[in-house]
């Protein structure tokens, strides 16, 4: 089973599996409707990937000004796709 399929399978659980990066844990928690847990994970990291997830969290929460700030920190344009499409793109980036 490839890493993408393993991650998708893990979503049936109640906790992220051991060994996931902080980035993937954040995406896991987002899928489980826990943006505050995802936010806590990515705010502790200082890289473009974490900033992109951080932007996604704020966009999901409707805090677009803060999301714009984090998109700039990530070095990517503001995402105008659906929340679902952006989440999938982020997952593909980190799997």
PDB file of C-alpha atoms in Angstrom:
ATOM      1  CA  UNK A   1       0.000   0.000   0.000  1.00  0.00           C
ATOM      2  CA  UNK A   2       1.434   3.409  -0.934  1.00  0.00           C
ATOM      3  CA  UNK A   3       1.753   6.274   1.559  1.00  0.00           C
ATOM      4  CA  UNK A   4      -1.306   8.085   0.206  1.00  0.00           C
ATOM      5  CA  UNK A   5      -3.478   4.995   0.648  1.00  0.00           C
ATOM      6  CA  UNK A   6      -2.017   4.397   4.118  1.00  0.00           C
ATOM      7  CA  UNK A   7      -2.890   7.940   5.124  1.00  0.00           C
ATOM      8  CA  UNK A   8      -6.419   7.619   3.732  1.00  0.00           C
ATOM      9  CA  UNK A   9      -6.865   4.356   5.657  1.00  0.00           C
ATOM     10  CA  UNK A  10      -5.608   5.995   8.857  1.00  0.00           C
ATOM     11  CA  UNK A  11      -8.475   8.488   8.679  1.00  0.00           C
ATOM     12  CA  UNK A  12     -10.820   5.745   9.917  1.00  0.00           C
ATOM     13  CA  UNK A  13      -8.992   5.782  13.261  1.00  0.00           C
ATOM     14  CA  UNK A  14      -9.510   8.000  16.270  1.00  0.00           C
ATOM     15  CA  UNK A  15      -5.902   9.214  16.508  1.00  0.00           C
ATOM     16  CA  UNK A  16      -3.235   9.881  13.910  1.00  0.00           C
ATOM     17  CA  UNK A  17      -0.906   6.902  13.552  1.00  0.00           C
ATOM     18  CA  UNK A  18       2.556   6.981  15.080  1.00  0.00           C
ATOM     19  CA  UNK A  19       5.311   8.188  12.816  1.00  0.00           C
ATOM     20  CA  UNK A  20       3.386  10.860  10.911  1.00  0.00           C
ATOM     21  CA  UNK A  21       5.171  14.157  10.393  1.00  0.00           C
ATOM     22  CA  UNK A  22       3.700  17.189  12.145  1.00  0.00           C
ATOM     23  CA  UNK A  23       2.477  18.383   8.739  1.00  0.00           C
ATOM     24  CA  UNK A  24       0.551  15.160   8.116  1.00  0.00           C
ATOM     25  CA  UNK A  25      -0.756  15.088  11.677  1.00  0.00           C
ATOM     26  CA  UNK A  26      -2.144  18.592  11.137  1.00  0.00           C
ATOM     27  CA  UNK A  27      -3.880  17.477   7.936  1.00  0.00           C
ATOM     28  CA  UNK A  28      -5.189  14.391   9.754  1.00  0.00           C
ATOM     29  CA  UNK A  29      -6.705  16.563  12.502  1.00  0.00           C
ATOM     30  CA  UNK A  30      -8.212  18.905   9.935  1.00  0.00           C
ATOM     31  CA  UNK A  31      -9.969  15.972   8.286  1.00  0.00           C
ATOM     32  CA  UNK A  32     -11.360  15.066  11.710  1.00  0.00           C
ATOM     33  CA  UNK A  33     -12.800  18.541  12.236  1.00  0.00           C
ATOM     34  CA  UNK A  34     -10.158  19.623  14.739  1.00  0.00           C
ATOM     35  CA  UNK A  35      -8.628  22.817  13.292  1.00  0.00           C
ATOM     36  CA  UNK A  36      -7.401  23.929  16.709  1.00  0.00           C
ATOM     37  CA  UNK A  37      -5.182  20.837  16.986  1.00  0.00           C
ATOM     38  CA  UNK A  38      -3.874  21.385  13.468  1.00  0.00           C
ATOM     39  CA  UNK A  39      -3.213  25.033  14.269  1.00  0.00           C
ATOM     40  CA  UNK A  40      -1.261  24.115  17.405  1.00  0.00           C
ATOM     41  CA  UNK A  41       0.981  21.754  15.423  1.00  0.00           C
ATOM     42  CA  UNK A  42       1.817  24.104  12.563  1.00  0.00           C
ATOM     43  CA  UNK A  43       2.279  27.256  14.613  1.00  0.00           C
ATOM     44  CA  UNK A  44       5.272  25.589  16.272  1.00  0.00           C
ATOM     45  CA  UNK A  45       6.995  24.970  12.911  1.00  0.00           C
ATOM     46  CA  UNK A  46       8.980  27.471  10.866  1.00  0.00           C
ATOM     47  CA  UNK A  47       8.877  26.257   7.279  1.00  0.00           C
ATOM     48  CA  UNK A  48       6.940  27.059   4.129  1.00  0.00           C
ATOM     49  CA  UNK A  49       4.907  23.862   4.312  1.00  0.00           C
ATOM     50  CA  UNK A  50       3.703  24.599   7.817  1.00  0.00           C
ATOM     51  CA  UNK A  51       2.880  28.158   6.741  1.00  0.00           C
ATOM     52  CA  UNK A  52       0.767  26.773   3.870  1.00  0.00           C
ATOM     53  CA  UNK A  53      -1.186  24.543   6.257  1.00  0.00           C
ATOM     54  CA  UNK A  54      -1.460  27.456   8.701  1.00  0.00           C
ATOM     55  CA  UNK A  55      -2.973  29.562   5.890  1.00  0.00           C
ATOM     56  CA  UNK A  56      -5.410  26.753   5.094  1.00  0.00           C
ATOM     57  CA  UNK A  57      -6.519  26.578   8.740  1.00  0.00           C
ATOM     58  CA  UNK A  58      -7.242  30.307   8.854  1.00  0.00           C
ATOM     59  CA  UNK A  59      -9.049  30.154   5.512  1.00  0.00           C
ATOM     60  CA  UNK A  60     -11.164  27.273   6.816  1.00  0.00           C
ATOM     61  CA  UNK A  61     -12.037  29.355   9.880  1.00  0.00           C
ATOM     62  CA  UNK A  62     -12.982  32.328   7.686  1.00  0.00           C
ATOM     63  CA  UNK A  63     -10.086  34.487   8.913  1.00  0.00           C
ATOM     64  CA  UNK A  64      -9.022  35.553   5.425  1.00  0.00           C
ATOM     65  CA  UNK A  65      -6.727  38.413   6.446  1.00  0.00           C
ATOM     66  CA  UNK A  66      -4.700  36.070   8.634  1.00  0.00           C
ATOM     67  CA  UNK A  67      -4.803  33.432   5.887  1.00  0.00           C
ATOM     68  CA  UNK A  68      -3.345  35.935   3.411  1.00  0.00           C
ATOM     69  CA  UNK A  69      -0.486  36.628   5.820  1.00  0.00           C
ATOM     70  CA  UNK A  70       0.334  32.904   6.063  1.00  0.00           C
ATOM     71  CA  UNK A  71       0.070  32.373   2.300  1.00  0.00           C
ATOM     72  CA  UNK A  72       2.683  35.134   1.906  1.00  0.00           C
ATOM     73  CA  UNK A  73       4.864  33.431   4.528  1.00  0.00           C
ATOM     74  CA  UNK A  74       4.481  30.187   2.577  1.00  0.00           C
ATOM     75  CA  UNK A  75       5.473  31.950  -0.643  1.00  0.00           C
ATOM     76  CA  UNK A  76       2.306  30.882  -2.451  1.00  0.00           C
ATOM     77  CA  UNK A  77      -0.681  32.842  -3.777  1.00  0.00           C
ATOM     78  CA  UNK A  78      -3.992  32.898  -1.940  1.00  0.00           C
ATOM     79  CA  UNK A  79      -5.900  29.720  -2.783  1.00  0.00           C
ATOM     80  CA  UNK A  80      -9.224  30.267  -4.540  1.00  0.00           C
ATOM     81  CA  UNK A  81     -10.054  26.578  -4.904  1.00  0.00           C
ATOM     82  CA  UNK A  82     -12.434  24.774  -2.583  1.00  0.00           C
ATOM     83  CA  UNK A  83     -11.274  23.937   0.927  1.00  0.00           C
ATOM     84  CA  UNK A  84     -11.423  20.257  -0.039  1.00  0.00           C
ATOM     85  CA  UNK A  85      -9.278  20.748  -3.142  1.00  0.00           C
ATOM     86  CA  UNK A  86      -6.693  22.714  -1.189  1.00  0.00           C
ATOM     87  CA  UNK A  87      -6.590  20.068   1.560  1.00  0.00           C
ATOM     88  CA  UNK A  88      -5.969  17.392  -1.102  1.00  0.00           C
ATOM     89  CA  UNK A  89      -3.168  19.462  -2.660  1.00  0.00           C
ATOM     90  CA  UNK A  90      -1.548  19.861   0.740  1.00  0.00           C
ATOM     91  CA  UNK A  91      -1.864  16.139   1.395  1.00  0.00           C
ATOM     92  CA  UNK A  92      -0.212  15.317  -1.933  1.00  0.00           C
ATOM     93  CA  UNK A  93       2.608  17.708  -1.036  1.00  0.00           C
ATOM     94  CA  UNK A  94       3.409  15.967   2.258  1.00  0.00           C
ATOM     95  CA  UNK A  95       2.659  12.294   1.596  1.00  0.00           C
TER      96      UNK A  95
END
